[in-house]
Coordinates of C-alpha atoms in Angstrom, one line a residue:
I288 CA -39.0 45.1 -61.8
G289 CA -40.4 42.3 -59.2
G290 CA -36.7 41.2 -58.8
V291 CA -36.2 41.1 -62.5
G292 CA -33.5 43.0 -64.2
R293 CA -34.1 44.9 -67.6
D294 CA -31.5 42.9 -69.0
A295 CA -33.9 39.7 -69.0
F296 CA -36.4 41.7 -70.8
V297 CA -33.8 42.8 -73.5
R298 CA -32.7 39.2 -74.1
E299 CA -35.9 38.0 -74.4
R300 CA -36.6 40.6 -77.2
L301 CA -33.6 39.9 -79.1
R302 CA -34.2 36.2 -79.0
K303 CA -37.9 37.0 -80.5
D304 CA -36.3 39.1 -83.3
G305 CA -33.5 36.3 -84.0
L306 CA -30.7 38.6 -82.5
T307 CA -27.8 37.8 -80.2
P308 CA -25.9 40.3 -78.0
S309 CA -22.7 42.0 -78.8
P310 CA -19.7 40.0 -77.6
E311 CA -18.1 41.2 -74.4
A312 CA -15.4 44.0 -74.8
D313 CA -11.8 43.1 -74.5
R314 CA -9.7 44.9 -71.8
A315 CA -8.3 47.4 -74.3
T316 CA -11.5 48.7 -75.7
L317 CA -12.7 48.5 -71.9
V318 CA -10.0 50.8 -70.9
R319 CA -10.2 53.0 -73.7
R320 CA -13.9 53.8 -73.1
L321 CA -13.5 54.2 -69.5
Y322 CA -10.7 57.0 -70.2
F323 CA -13.3 59.0 -72.7
D324 CA -16.1 58.5 -70.3
L325 CA -14.3 59.6 -66.9
T326 CA -11.8 62.2 -68.6
G327 CA -12.8 62.7 -72.1
L328 CA -9.1 61.8 -73.2
P329 CA -7.8 58.6 -74.7
P330 CA -5.2 56.9 -72.8
A331 CA -1.8 56.6 -73.7
P332 CA -0.5 53.2 -75.4
E333 CA 1.4 52.4 -72.6
E334 CA -1.6 52.9 -70.0
V335 CA -3.6 50.7 -72.2
D336 CA -1.0 47.7 -72.2
A337 CA -0.2 48.1 -68.6
F338 CA -4.1 47.3 -68.0
V339 CA -4.2 44.7 -70.4
Q340 CA -1.3 42.9 -69.1
D341 CA -2.8 43.5 -65.2
A342 CA -4.1 40.2 -64.3
S343 CA -5.0 41.7 -60.7
P344 CA -9.0 41.1 -59.9
N345 CA -8.8 44.8 -58.5
A346 CA -7.3 46.3 -61.6
W347 CA -10.7 47.7 -63.2
G348 CA -11.4 49.2 -59.7
E349 CA -8.1 50.9 -59.3
L350 CA -8.0 52.1 -62.5
V351 CA -11.9 53.7 -62.0
E352 CA -10.6 55.4 -58.9
R353 CA -7.5 56.7 -60.4
L354 CA -9.1 58.3 -63.1
L355 CA -12.1 59.7 -60.6
A356 CA -8.9 61.4 -58.7
S357 CA -7.5 62.8 -62.0
P358 CA -8.1 66.8 -62.5
H359 CA -9.4 65.8 -65.7
Y360 CA -12.4 64.1 -64.4
G361 CA -13.8 67.5 -62.9
E362 CA -12.8 69.4 -66.7
R363 CA -14.5 66.5 -68.4
W364 CA -17.8 66.5 -66.3
G365 CA -17.6 70.2 -65.1
R366 CA -18.3 71.2 -68.8
H367 CA -21.8 70.0 -68.7
W368 CA -22.5 72.3 -65.5
L369 CA -21.1 74.9 -67.0
D370 CA -23.4 74.3 -70.2
V371 CA -26.4 75.1 -67.3
A372 CA -24.9 78.1 -65.9
R373 CA -24.5 79.9 -69.6
Y374 CA -20.9 79.9 -69.1
A375 CA -18.9 82.0 -71.4
D376 CA -15.4 83.9 -71.6
T377 CA -17.2 87.1 -72.9
R378 CA -20.1 89.2 -72.1
G379 CA -23.0 89.7 -74.2
L380 CA -23.7 92.8 -76.3
T381 CA -21.0 95.6 -75.7
K382 CA -20.4 98.8 -76.9
Q383 CA -18.0 99.6 -79.9
R384 CA -14.6 99.7 -78.9
Q385 CA -15.3 98.0 -75.4
T386 CA -13.7 94.4 -74.9
P387 CA -16.3 91.6 -74.7
L388 CA -13.9 89.7 -72.7
N389 CA -15.0 89.0 -68.8
P390 CA -11.6 88.9 -67.3
N391 CA -12.8 86.9 -64.0
A392 CA -14.7 84.3 -66.0
W393 CA -12.4 81.9 -65.1
T394 CA -12.7 82.0 -61.5
Y395 CA -16.3 80.6 -61.7
R396 CA -14.9 77.9 -64.3
D397 CA -12.2 76.8 -62.1
Y398 CA -14.7 76.8 -59.2
V399 CA -17.0 74.3 -61.1
I400 CA -13.8 71.9 -61.9
Q401 CA -12.5 71.7 -58.2
A402 CA -16.2 71.4 -57.3
F403 CA -16.5 68.1 -59.3
N404 CA -12.9 67.0 -58.2
Q405 CA -13.4 67.3 -54.8
D406 CA -16.8 65.6 -54.7
K407 CA -18.4 68.5 -53.4
P408 CA -21.9 67.9 -51.8
F409 CA -24.7 69.1 -53.9
D410 CA -26.3 70.8 -51.6
Q411 CA -23.8 73.0 -50.8
F412 CA -22.7 73.1 -54.6
I413 CA -26.0 74.7 -55.1
R414 CA -26.2 77.1 -51.7
E415 CA -22.6 78.5 -52.6
Q416 CA -23.7 79.6 -56.2
I417 CA -27.0 81.4 -55.0
A418 CA -25.8 82.8 -52.0
A419 CA -21.8 82.3 -51.1
D420 CA -21.5 85.7 -49.6
Q421 CA -24.4 85.2 -47.2
L422 CA -23.8 81.8 -45.7
P423 CA -22.7 81.7 -42.0
G424 CA -19.8 80.0 -41.1
R425 CA -17.6 81.1 -44.4
R426 CA -14.1 81.3 -43.2
D427 CA -12.4 82.8 -46.7
D428 CA -13.6 84.1 -49.8
T429 CA -12.9 81.3 -52.0
S430 CA -16.3 80.2 -52.5
L431 CA -17.3 83.9 -53.8
A432 CA -16.3 82.3 -57.2
A433 CA -19.4 80.4 -57.3
L434 CA -21.4 83.5 -57.6
G435 CA -20.6 83.6 -61.3
F436 CA -23.5 81.4 -61.7
L437 CA -25.5 84.5 -61.3
T438 CA -23.4 87.0 -63.1
Q439 CA -22.2 85.0 -66.1
G440 CA -25.1 85.9 -68.1
D441 CA -25.7 88.4 -70.6
Q442 CA -25.1 91.9 -68.8
F443 CA -27.8 93.9 -70.7
Q444 CA -26.8 97.4 -71.4
G445 CA -28.5 100.0 -69.0
N446 CA -31.7 97.4 -68.5
R447 CA -31.5 95.9 -64.9
Q448 CA -34.7 94.1 -65.2
D449 CA -33.2 92.2 -67.9
V450 CA -30.2 91.0 -65.8
I451 CA -32.7 90.2 -63.1
N452 CA -34.6 88.0 -65.3
D453 CA -31.7 86.3 -66.9
Q454 CA -30.7 85.2 -63.2
I455 CA -34.1 84.1 -62.5
D456 CA -34.2 82.1 -65.3
V457 CA -30.7 80.4 -64.8
V458 CA -31.8 79.5 -61.4
T459 CA -35.0 78.1 -62.0
K460 CA -34.0 76.3 -65.4
G461 CA -30.8 75.2 -63.6
F462 CA -32.3 74.0 -60.3
L463 CA -36.0 73.4 -60.6
G464 CA -36.1 72.5 -64.6
I465 CA -38.8 74.7 -65.2
T466 CA -38.9 78.1 -67.4
V467 CA -40.3 80.5 -64.9
S468 CA -39.1 83.4 -66.8
C469 CA -42.3 83.1 -69.0
A470 CA -43.9 84.7 -66.2
R471 CA -42.5 87.9 -66.2
C472 CA -45.1 88.7 -68.8
H473 CA -48.0 86.4 -67.9
D474 CA -49.1 83.6 -65.8
H475 CA -46.9 80.6 -66.9
K476 CA -49.1 78.3 -69.5
Y477 CA -47.9 74.7 -68.1
D478 CA -46.0 75.1 -64.8
P479 CA -47.7 76.4 -61.5
M480 CA -46.0 79.9 -61.7
T481 CA -47.7 83.3 -61.9
T482 CA -46.4 86.6 -62.7
R483 CA -47.0 87.5 -59.1
D484 CA -44.5 84.8 -58.1
F485 CA -42.1 86.0 -60.9
Y486 CA -41.8 89.3 -59.5
A487 CA -41.7 88.3 -55.6
L488 CA -38.8 86.0 -56.7
G489 CA -37.3 88.9 -58.6
A490 CA -37.3 90.9 -55.4
F491 CA -34.5 88.8 -54.5
F492 CA -32.3 89.4 -57.2
A493 CA -32.9 93.2 -57.2
D494 CA -30.8 93.8 -54.2
I495 CA -27.7 92.1 -55.8
E496 CA -25.0 94.7 -56.3
E497 CA -22.2 93.2 -58.8
V498 CA -18.5 94.2 -57.8

């Protein structure tokens, strides 16, 4: 704001309230915070000791790069996108004596983890999850696992329209941040989405055939 950092406003408020900032974290605390933030796992004692004793000015940056290159980074942060994609190892309601397990669910989970670890561009990440099978120039079938974004949801028993509604819901919530599925029954009360728009969008998903 006008060249003044937010910290200046924070410090001024602390001063008015008679408070002082917390002391700077020591190196052992910093390394633990970094591990938990980037990988979700605690560092081993020897890893903490190595960082504490490393006096190099590049020690922090090198540790950050090493953790970003760890496969655990994708596992830690990919899980947040898996929540958006309503990922589960099982399907929804199933008939008696049918297994609820989805034997191919792991392929989408691994796709998301690898996308984070490979620093895949977000625009490519979006396209593959919506239309990997239609993208020009596709060299192999590895990206087809991305389509799990559309098929991970509840597979409603015998009601194709409910499946389409679920797919519209996850795409619009995940990429637009709005609940378009409300317009299945009525024009959306808060967002500029009509019932006509909903069924026009549904026409794209009506041709999807899961194999």
